[in-house]
CSV table of C-alpha atoms in Angstrom, one decimal:
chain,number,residue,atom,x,y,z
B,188,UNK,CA,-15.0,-20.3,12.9
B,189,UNK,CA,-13.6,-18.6,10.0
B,190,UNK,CA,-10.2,-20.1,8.2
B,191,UNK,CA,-8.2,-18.5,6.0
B,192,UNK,CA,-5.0,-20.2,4.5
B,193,UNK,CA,-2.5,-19.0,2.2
B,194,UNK,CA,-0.3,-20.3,-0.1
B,195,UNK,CA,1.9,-19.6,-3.0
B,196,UNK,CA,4.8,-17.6,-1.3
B,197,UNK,CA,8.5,-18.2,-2.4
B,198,UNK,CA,12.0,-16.8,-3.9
B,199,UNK,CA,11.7,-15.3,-6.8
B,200,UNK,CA,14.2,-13.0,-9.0
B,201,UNK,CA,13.3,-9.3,-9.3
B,202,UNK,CA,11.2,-8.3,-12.1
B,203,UNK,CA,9.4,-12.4,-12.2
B,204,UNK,CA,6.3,-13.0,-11.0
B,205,UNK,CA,4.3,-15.1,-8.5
B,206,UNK,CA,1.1,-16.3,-7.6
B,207,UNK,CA,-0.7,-16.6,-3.9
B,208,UNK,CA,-3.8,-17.8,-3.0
B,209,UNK,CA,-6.0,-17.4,-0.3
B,210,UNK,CA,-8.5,-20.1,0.3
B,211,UNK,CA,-11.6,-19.4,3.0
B,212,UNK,CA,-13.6,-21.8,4.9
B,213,UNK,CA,-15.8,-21.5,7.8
B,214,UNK,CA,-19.6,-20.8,9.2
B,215,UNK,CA,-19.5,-17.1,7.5
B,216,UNK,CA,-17.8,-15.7,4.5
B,217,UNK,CA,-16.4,-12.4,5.0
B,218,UNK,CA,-17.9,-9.2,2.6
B,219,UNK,CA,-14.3,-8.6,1.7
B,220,UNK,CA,-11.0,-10.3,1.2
B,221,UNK,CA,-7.8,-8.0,1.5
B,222,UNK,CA,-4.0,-9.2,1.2
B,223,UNK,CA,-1.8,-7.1,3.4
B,224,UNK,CA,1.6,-7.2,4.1
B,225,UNK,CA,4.2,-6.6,6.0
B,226,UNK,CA,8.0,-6.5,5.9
B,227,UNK,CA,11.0,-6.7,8.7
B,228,UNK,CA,10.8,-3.8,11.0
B,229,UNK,CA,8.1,-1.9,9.2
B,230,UNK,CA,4.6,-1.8,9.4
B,231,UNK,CA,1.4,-3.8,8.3
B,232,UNK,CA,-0.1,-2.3,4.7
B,233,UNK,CA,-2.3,-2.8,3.1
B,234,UNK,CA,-2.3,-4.1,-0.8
B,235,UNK,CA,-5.3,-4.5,-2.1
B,236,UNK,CA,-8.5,-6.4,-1.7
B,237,UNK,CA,-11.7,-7.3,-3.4
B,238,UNK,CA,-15.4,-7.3,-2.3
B,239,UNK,CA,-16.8,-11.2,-2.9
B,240,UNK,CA,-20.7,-9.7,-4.0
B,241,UNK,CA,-19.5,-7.4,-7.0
B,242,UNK,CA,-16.3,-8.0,-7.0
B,243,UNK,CA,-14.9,-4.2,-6.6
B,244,UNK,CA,-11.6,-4.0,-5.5
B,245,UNK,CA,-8.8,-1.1,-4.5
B,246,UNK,CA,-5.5,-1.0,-4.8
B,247,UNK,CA,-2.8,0.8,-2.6
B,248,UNK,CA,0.3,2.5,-5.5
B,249,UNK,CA,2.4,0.7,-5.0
B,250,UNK,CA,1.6,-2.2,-6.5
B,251,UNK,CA,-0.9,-0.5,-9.0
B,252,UNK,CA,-0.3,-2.1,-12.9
B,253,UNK,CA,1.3,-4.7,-11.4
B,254,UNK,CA,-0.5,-6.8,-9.2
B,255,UNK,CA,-4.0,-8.2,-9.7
B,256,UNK,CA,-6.4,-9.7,-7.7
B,257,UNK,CA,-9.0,-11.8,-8.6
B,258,UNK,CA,-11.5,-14.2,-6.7
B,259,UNK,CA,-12.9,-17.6,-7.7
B,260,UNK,CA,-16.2,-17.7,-5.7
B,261,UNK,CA,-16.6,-21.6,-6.5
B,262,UNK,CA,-13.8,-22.5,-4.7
B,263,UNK,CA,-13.9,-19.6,-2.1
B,264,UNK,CA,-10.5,-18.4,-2.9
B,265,UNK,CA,-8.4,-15.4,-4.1
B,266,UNK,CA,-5.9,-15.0,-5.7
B,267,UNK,CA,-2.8,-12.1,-6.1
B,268,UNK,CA,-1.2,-12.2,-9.0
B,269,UNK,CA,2.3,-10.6,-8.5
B,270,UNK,CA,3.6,-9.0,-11.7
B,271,UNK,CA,7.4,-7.2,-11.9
B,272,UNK,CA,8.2,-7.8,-8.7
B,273,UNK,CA,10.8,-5.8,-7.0
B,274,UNK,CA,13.0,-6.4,-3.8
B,275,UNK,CA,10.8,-4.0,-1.8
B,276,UNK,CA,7.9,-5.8,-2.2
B,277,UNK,CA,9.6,-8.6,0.1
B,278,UNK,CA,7.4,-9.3,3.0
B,279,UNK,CA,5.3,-11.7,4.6
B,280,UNK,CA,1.7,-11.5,2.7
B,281,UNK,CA,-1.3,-12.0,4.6
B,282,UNK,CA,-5.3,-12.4,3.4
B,283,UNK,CA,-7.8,-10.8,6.2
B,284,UNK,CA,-11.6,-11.7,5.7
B,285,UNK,CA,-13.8,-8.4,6.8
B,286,UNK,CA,-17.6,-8.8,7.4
B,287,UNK,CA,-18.1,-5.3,7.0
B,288,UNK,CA,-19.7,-3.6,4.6
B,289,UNK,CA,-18.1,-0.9,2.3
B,290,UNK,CA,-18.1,0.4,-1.0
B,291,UNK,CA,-14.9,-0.6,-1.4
B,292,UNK,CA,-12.8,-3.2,0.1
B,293,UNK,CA,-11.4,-1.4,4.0
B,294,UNK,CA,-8.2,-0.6,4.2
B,295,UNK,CA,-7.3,-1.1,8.0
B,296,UNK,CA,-6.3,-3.8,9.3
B,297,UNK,CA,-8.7,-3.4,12.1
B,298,UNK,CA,-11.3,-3.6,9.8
B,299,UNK,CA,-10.3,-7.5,9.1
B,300,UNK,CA,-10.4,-9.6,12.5
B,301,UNK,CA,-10.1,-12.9,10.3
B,302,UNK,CA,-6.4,-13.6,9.3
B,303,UNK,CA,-4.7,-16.6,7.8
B,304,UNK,CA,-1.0,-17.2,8.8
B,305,UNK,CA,0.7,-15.5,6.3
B,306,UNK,CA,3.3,-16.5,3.2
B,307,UNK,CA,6.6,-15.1,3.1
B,308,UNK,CA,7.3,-13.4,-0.4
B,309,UNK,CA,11.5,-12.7,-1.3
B,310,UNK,CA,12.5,-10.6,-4.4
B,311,UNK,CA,16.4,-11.0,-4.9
B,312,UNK,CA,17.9,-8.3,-7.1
């Protein structure tokens, strides 16, 4: 059983910044961990995610130069860091755990069958 929680979400002001985590826990660790997101009426996308062994990562552009993520293998979390937000990145943020193995981090979200519950993220203008 693989566990994936996040945490971090909240109300922030356009152009502030916020932090979320994503702690794992379970009998396997997944090769990747991706934060995806997805906002009211639109689609699940992707963000960007990092592999655990090397710590490669990919970014989608439209967060590019402004959000980072980072790992901490100790403690089996990552981390987003969420830089100049803006009201369109409002959305519910989730991590996915993916066991398989890529060069860089998938970006489907059928690629991820481990998901935590998600964190709500709200940029006011």
């Amino acid at each position: 059983q693989v566990q994936l929680v996040e945490s971090g979400g909240g109300l922030v002001q356009a152009g502030g910044s916020l932090r979320l985590s994503c702690t794992t826990s379970g009998r396997t660790f997944g090769v990747s961990t991706a934060w995806f997101r997805q906002a009211p009426g639109k689609e699940r996308e992707f963000v960007l995610g990092i592999k655990w062994s090397n710590g490669n990562t990919d970014y989608a552009d439209s967060v590019k130069g402004r959000f980072t993520i980072s790992k901490d293998n100790a403690r089996n979390t990552v981390y987003l860091q969420m830089n100049s937000l803006k009201p369109e990145d409002t959305a519910v943020y989730y991590c996915a755990a993916s066991p398989f193995v890529r060069q860089e981090p998938p970006r489907t979200s059928g690629d991820y069958p481990f998901w935590g519950q998600g964190t709500q993220v709200t940029v006011s203008s």
